[in-house]
XYZ file of C-alpha atoms in Angstrom:
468
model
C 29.899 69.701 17.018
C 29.011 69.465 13.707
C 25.539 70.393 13.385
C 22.738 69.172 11.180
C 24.069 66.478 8.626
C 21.212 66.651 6.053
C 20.696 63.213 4.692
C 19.440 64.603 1.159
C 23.181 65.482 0.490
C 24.687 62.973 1.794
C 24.870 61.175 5.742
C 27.859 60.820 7.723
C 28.301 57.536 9.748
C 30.341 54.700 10.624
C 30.698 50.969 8.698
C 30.089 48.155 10.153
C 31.817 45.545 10.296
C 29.817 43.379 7.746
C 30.450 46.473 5.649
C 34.166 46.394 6.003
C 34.519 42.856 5.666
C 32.324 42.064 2.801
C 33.471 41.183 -0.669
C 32.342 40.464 -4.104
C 33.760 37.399 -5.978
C 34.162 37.155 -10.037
C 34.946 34.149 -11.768
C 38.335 33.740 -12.825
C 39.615 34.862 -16.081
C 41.064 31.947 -18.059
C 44.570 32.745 -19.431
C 47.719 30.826 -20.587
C 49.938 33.675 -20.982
C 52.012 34.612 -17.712
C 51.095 38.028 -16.157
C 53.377 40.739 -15.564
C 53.402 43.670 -12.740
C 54.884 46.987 -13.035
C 56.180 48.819 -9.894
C 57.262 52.522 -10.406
C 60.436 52.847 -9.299
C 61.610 55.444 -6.137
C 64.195 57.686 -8.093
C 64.334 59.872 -5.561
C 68.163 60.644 -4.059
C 68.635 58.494 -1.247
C 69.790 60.549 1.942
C 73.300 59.819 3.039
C 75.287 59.795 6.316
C 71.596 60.891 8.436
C 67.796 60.931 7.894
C 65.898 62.789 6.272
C 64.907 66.134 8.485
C 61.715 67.790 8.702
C 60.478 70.626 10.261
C 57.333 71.004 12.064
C 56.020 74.606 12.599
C 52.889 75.220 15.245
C 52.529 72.832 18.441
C 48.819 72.811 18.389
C 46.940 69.400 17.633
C 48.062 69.267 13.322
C 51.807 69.682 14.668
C 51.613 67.373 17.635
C 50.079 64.680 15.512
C 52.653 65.691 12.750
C 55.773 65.576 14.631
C 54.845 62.343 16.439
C 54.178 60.175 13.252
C 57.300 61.577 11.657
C 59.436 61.010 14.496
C 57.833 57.170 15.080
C 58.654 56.733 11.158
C 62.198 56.985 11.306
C 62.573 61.223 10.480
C 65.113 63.484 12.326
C 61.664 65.492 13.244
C 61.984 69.415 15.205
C 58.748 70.556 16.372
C 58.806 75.059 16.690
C 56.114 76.304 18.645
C 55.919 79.630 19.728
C 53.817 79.222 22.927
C 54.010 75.834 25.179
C 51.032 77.110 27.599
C 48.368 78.382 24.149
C 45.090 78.500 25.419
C 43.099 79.388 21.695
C 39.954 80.456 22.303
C 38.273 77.269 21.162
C 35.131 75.384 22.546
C 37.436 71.829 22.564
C 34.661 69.503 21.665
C 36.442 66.586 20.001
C 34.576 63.719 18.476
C 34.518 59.902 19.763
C 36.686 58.607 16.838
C 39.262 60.722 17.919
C 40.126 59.432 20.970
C 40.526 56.089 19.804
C 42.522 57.102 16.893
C 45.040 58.943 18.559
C 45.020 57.155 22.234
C 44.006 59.706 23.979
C 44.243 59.144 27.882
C 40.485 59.773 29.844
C 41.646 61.758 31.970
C 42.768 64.872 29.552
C 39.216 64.886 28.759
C 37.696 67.103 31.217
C 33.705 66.455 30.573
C 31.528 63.608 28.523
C 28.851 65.422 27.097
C 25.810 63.281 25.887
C 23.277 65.785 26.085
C 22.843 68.609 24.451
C 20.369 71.972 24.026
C 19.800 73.495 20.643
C 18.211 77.261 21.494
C 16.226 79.122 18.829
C 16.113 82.639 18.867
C 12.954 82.517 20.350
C 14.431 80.644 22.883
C 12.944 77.466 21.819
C 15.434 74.700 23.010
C 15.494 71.287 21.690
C 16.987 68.416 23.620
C 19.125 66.109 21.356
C 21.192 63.489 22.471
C 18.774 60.606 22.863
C 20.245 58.389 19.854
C 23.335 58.327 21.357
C 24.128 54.565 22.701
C 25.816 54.425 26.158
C 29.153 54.416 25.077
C 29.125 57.557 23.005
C 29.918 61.090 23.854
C 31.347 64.085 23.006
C 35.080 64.922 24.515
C 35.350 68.231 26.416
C 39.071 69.207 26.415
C 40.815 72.247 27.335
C 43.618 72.838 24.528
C 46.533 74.135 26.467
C 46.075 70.178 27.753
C 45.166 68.409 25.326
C 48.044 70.840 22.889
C 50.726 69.563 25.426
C 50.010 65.990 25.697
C 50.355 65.462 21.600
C 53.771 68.130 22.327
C 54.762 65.187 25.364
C 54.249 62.638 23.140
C 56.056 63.821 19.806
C 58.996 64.480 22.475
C 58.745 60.800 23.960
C 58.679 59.589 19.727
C 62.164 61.269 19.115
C 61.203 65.002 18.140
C 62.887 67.935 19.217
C 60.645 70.196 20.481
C 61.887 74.022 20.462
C 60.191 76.967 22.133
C 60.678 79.548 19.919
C 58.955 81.765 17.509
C 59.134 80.984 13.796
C 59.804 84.471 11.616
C 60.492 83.189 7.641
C 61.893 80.380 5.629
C 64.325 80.401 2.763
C 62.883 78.748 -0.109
C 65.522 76.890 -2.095
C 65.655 78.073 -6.213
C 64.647 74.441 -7.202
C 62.907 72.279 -4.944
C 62.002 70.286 -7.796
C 62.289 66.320 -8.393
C 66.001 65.160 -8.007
C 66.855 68.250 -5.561
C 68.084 68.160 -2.129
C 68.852 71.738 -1.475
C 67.407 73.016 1.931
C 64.499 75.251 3.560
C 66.290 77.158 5.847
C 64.260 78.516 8.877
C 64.376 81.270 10.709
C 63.465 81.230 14.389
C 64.182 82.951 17.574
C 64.454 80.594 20.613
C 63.053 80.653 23.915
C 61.255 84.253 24.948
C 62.756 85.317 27.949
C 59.938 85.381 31.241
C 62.556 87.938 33.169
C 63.787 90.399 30.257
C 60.517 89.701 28.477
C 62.793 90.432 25.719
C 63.158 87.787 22.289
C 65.461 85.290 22.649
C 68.665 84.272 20.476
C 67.871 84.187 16.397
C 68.614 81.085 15.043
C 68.637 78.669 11.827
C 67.643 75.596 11.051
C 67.864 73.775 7.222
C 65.434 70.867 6.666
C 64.655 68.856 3.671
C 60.894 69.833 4.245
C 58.432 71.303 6.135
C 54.947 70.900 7.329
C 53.106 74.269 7.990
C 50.950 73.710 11.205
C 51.457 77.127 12.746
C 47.512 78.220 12.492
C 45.239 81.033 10.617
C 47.942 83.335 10.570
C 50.995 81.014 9.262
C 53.749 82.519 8.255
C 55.120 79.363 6.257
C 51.940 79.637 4.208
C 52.719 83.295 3.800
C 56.498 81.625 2.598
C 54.874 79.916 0.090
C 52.582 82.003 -1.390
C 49.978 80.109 -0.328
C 46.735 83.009 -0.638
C 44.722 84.580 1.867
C 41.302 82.945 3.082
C 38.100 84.123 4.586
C 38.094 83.771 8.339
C 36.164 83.765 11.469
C 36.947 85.712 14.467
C 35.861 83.133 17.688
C 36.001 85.239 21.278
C 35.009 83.098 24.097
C 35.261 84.072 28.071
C 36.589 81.019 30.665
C 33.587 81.696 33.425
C 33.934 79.546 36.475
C 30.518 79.640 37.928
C 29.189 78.232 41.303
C 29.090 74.508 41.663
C 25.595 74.291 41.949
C 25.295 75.479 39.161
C 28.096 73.598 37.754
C 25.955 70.727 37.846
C 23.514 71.862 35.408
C 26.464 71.368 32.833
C 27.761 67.960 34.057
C 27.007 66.667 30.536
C 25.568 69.306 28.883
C 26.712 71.435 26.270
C 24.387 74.322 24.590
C 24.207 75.765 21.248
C 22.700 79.399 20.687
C 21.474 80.547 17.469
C 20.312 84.064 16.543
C 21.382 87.261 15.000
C 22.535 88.333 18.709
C 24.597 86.155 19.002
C 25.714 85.887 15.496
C 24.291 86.626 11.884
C 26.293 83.586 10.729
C 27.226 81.665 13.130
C 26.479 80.533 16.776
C 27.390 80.933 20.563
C 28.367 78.019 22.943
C 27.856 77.023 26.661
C 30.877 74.156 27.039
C 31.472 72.522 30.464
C 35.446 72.008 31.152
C 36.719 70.770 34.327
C 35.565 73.505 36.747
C 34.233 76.074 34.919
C 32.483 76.670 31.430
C 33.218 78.092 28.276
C 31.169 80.770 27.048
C 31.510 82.037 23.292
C 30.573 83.171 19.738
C 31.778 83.621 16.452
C 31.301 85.747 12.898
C 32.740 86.272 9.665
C 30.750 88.812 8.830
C 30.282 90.884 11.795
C 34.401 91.386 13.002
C 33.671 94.573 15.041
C 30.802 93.763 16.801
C 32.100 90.659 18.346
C 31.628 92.220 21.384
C 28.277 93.154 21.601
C 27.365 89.483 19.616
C 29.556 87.771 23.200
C 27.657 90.379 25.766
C 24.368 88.355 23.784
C 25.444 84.925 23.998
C 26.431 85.267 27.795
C 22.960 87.346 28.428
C 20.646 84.219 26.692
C 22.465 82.165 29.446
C 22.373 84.679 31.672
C 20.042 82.417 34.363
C 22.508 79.473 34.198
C 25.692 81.214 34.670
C 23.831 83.907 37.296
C 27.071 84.560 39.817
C 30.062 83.713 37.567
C 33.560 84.920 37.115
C 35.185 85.716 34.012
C 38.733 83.792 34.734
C 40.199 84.040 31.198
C 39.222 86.169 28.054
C 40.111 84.262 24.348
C 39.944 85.806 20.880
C 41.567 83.937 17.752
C 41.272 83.941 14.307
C 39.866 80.639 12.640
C 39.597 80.123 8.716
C 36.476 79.265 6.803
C 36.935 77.627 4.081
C 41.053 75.872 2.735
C 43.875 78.081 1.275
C 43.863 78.120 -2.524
C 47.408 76.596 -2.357
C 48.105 74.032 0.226
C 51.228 72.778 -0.986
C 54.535 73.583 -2.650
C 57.590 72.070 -3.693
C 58.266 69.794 -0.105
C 56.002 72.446 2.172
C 52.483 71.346 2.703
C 49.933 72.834 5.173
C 47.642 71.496 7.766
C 45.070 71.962 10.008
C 44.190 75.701 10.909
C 47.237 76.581 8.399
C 45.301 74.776 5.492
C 41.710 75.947 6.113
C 40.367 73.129 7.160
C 37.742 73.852 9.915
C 34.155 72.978 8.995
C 31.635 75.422 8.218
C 28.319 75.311 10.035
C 29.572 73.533 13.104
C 33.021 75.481 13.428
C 34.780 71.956 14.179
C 39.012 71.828 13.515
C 40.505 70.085 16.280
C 40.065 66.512 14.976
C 40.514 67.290 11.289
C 43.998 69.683 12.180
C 45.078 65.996 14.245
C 44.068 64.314 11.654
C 45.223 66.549 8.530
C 48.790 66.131 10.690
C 49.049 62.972 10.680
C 48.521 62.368 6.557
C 50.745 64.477 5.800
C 53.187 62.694 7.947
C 52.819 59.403 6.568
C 52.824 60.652 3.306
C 56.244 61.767 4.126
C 57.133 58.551 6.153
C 55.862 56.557 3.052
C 57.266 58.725 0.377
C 61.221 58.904 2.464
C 60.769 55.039 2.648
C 61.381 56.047 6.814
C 63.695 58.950 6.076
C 66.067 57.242 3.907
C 65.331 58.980 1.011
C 65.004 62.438 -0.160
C 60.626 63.047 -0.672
C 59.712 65.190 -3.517
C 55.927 67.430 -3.726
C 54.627 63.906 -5.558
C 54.747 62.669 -2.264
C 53.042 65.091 -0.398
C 50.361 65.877 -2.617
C 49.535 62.307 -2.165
C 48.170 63.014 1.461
C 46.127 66.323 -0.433
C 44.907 63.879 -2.247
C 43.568 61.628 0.006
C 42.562 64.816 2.401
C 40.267 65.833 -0.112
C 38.948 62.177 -1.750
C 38.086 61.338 2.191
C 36.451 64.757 3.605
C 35.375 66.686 0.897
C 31.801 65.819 0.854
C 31.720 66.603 4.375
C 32.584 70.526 3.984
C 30.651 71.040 1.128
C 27.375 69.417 2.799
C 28.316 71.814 6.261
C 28.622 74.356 3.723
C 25.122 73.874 2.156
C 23.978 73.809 5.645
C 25.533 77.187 6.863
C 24.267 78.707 3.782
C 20.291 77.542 4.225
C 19.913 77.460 7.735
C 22.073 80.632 9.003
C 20.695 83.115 6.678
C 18.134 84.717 8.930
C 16.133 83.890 12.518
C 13.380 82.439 10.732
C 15.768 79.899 9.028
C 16.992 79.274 12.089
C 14.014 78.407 13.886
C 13.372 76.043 11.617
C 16.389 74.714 12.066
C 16.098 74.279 15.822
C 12.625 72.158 14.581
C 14.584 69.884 12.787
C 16.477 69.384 15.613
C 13.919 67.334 17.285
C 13.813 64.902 14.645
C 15.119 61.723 15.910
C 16.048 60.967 11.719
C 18.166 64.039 12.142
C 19.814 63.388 16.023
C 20.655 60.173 14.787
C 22.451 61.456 11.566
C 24.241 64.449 13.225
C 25.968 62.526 15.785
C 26.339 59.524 13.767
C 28.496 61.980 11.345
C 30.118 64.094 14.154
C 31.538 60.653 16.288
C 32.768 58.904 13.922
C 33.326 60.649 10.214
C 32.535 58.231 7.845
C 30.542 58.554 4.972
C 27.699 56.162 3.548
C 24.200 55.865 2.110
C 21.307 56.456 4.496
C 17.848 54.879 4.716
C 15.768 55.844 1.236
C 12.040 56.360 3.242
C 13.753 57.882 6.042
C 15.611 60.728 3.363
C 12.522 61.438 1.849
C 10.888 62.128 5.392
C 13.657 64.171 6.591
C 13.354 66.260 2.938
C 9.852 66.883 3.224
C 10.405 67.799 7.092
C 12.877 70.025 5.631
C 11.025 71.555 3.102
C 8.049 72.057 5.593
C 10.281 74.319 8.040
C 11.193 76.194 5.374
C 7.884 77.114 4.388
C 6.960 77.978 7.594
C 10.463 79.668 8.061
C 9.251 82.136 5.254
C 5.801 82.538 5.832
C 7.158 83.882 9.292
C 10.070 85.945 7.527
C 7.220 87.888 5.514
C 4.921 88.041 8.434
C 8.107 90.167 10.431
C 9.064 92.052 7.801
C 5.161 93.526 7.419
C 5.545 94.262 11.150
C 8.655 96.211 10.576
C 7.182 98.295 8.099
């Protein structure tokens, strides 16, 4: 879940509908000359005998979401993914908005979370969830289900799916406006369960391609697209008795503190019949370990006569690729960078990211009857960016202020208990829209802000005299 969505940058919510619908009228210019409109033209080579082709690498949410637009928009669409039962090690919170946006049956989501604890290092927790109407929660999802359903559905559209395990691409000479020469991929097909050997190498030549094969991609690595900063996220699958189980009906928890992290946090998420239990650091790779041992002794109490079921470790990035895009290759979700600092949240914007880039294509092709060039795709980077920019860069702020040491991050947990800032954080985490907040409100939450700061240092200084 995204976590604090400071107001003095800038608030995250949803428009109403007097929003949407309002409008502002101008008188009418008075003119007696007749008014002309220029179109650009589409010069683009149409696509004979077939449709255009387009090949999806990764099955996780971006390619799911990918393939399924593609393949609904008229494009000869093949989906590659390497592993149909992926289980990455991922807490699987996804926000309200997204399971309206992309249909998303009740019953793949395994909890409804509308409470949640935010623990200090102190051990301070603060209850949030009260501004949350009766409607709203947060989805709990496992992602080997919720990864199959978007595979089902892509498959049901027209895709091809393909279990097999992309190696490289063939990058054409020109890819340039006016050419049609192909990407030819390079994949071997179906692993073998018996032999446990690799299966047949094959090819495949597309007209483009849409990277959504995750932190390590290989079709970013195709296209040059530069190395990023990343996260490594270890969680344990603990199924623990159900009396227990009932504790975390509809709760989720959020740990802070440098033992669980030095720049990041640990998790408590329910699933269907067991819970989730994880951390995550950038800075710390080796000791991710020791930082999980910490996270699963602060719940130690709740979790008192579990079983570890399943172990999870996965890179995740931290911040997008310096090239997302080249000639007709573009990258999404995990593949582009684009998982939110501060919070650690991808799932919604790799589904999301997935889907742009797919219309843009569906768009651009005029429904795959016409060869797209990288004008078209960068459209969909362009819109990426115009609509969730601000977003990263506030969770960036965040991460940077309030994860820098335990005294930050007890005043952090404070702020928690603001109802100002409940209201804001889940306002921005359900629904992802961006829009001016309340002016006396703002200036509350920044003197709040400023006040746990203080105190945050005051308490800093007062530790480090102890320690010397």
């Amino acid at each position: 879940m995204s976590s604090l969505a400071l107001k003095t940058f800038a608030g995250l919510s949803h428009r109403t509908t007097a929003e949407t619908h309002r409008t502002v009228s101008h008188p009418k210019p008075i003119s007696t000359h007749k008014r002309f409109i220029v179109r650009a033209g589409k010069f683009s080579p149409k696509v004979t005998g077939r449709n255009l082709r387009v090949a999806v690498v990764g099955g996780g949410p971006a390619g799911g979401a990918a393939a399924e637009t593609l393949a609904k928009g008229g494009i000869e669409t093949v989906l590659i993914e390497r592993k149909m039962d992926n289980c990455k090690p991922c807490g699987g919170a996804i926000p309200l908005c997204m399971v309206g946006e992309f249909d998303l049956p009740l019953d793949i989501i395994d909890r409804r979370v509308t409470k949640m604890k935010m623990i200090s290092p102190s051990n301070v927790a603060v209850d949030i969830g009260q501004t949350l109407k009766p409607h709203e929660y947060i989805g709990m999802v496992r992602r080997e289900v919720l990864d199959a359903y978007l595979r089902d559905r892509a498959a049901a559209a027209g895709a091809n799916v393909i279990n097999g395990l992309f190696l490289k691409m063939d990058v054409p000479k020109s890819a340039g406006p006016g050419s049609d020469a192909p990407y030819v991929l390079h994949y071997t097909g179906q692993v073998s369960k018996y032999t446990g050997g690799a299966g047949e190498r094959r090819t495949l030549e597309v007209d483009a391609v849409i990277g959504a094969d995750g932190a390590n991609s290989r079709v970013a690595k195709s296209i040059g697209a530069g190395d990023y900063e990343y996260a490594i996220a270890f969680q344990e699958r603990i199924k623990i008795p159900s009396e227990k189980m009932e504790y975390y009906e509809n709760l989720a928890e959020m740990y802070v503190g440098d033992d669980v992290s030095p720049d990041f946090y640990g998790w408590v998420f329910p699933k269907s019949d067991h819970v989730a239990v994880g951390t995550g650091t950038v800075t710390h790779k080796g000791d991710i370990k020791k930082l999980q041992f910490a996270t699963r002794h602060r719940a130690r109490d709740k979790i008192l006569g579990g079983k570890i079921i399943r172990v999870e470790a996965h890179p995740i990035p931290e911040h997008p690729r310096p090239r997302r895009l080249s000639g007709r290759v573009a990258l999404v979700g995990d593949a582009a960078g684009y998982v939110t600092k501060c919070s650690g949240e991808g799932i919604y914007f790799a589904a999301k990211s997935g889907r742009m880039c797919a219309e843009a294509i569906v768009e651009g092709s005029e429904n795959g009857k016409r060869m797209v060039e990288e004008g078209d795709l960068r459209k969909y980077l362009e819109k990426w960016d115009k609509t969730y920019w601000p977003t990263y860069k506030v969770l960036d702020v965040l991460q940077k202020v309030f994860y820098r040491s335990n005294p930050a991050r007890e005043a952090f947990v404070e702020m928690c208990a603001d109802e100002y800032v409940q209201k804001m954080t889940f306002d921005s985490y359900l629904y992802k829209k961006v829009v001016p907040g309340n002016p006396l409100d703002d200036l509350k939450l920044a003197v709040n802000t400023i006040g746990s700061l203080v105190r945050a240092n005051a308490l800093r200084r007062e530790m480090e005299k102890i320690s010397v």
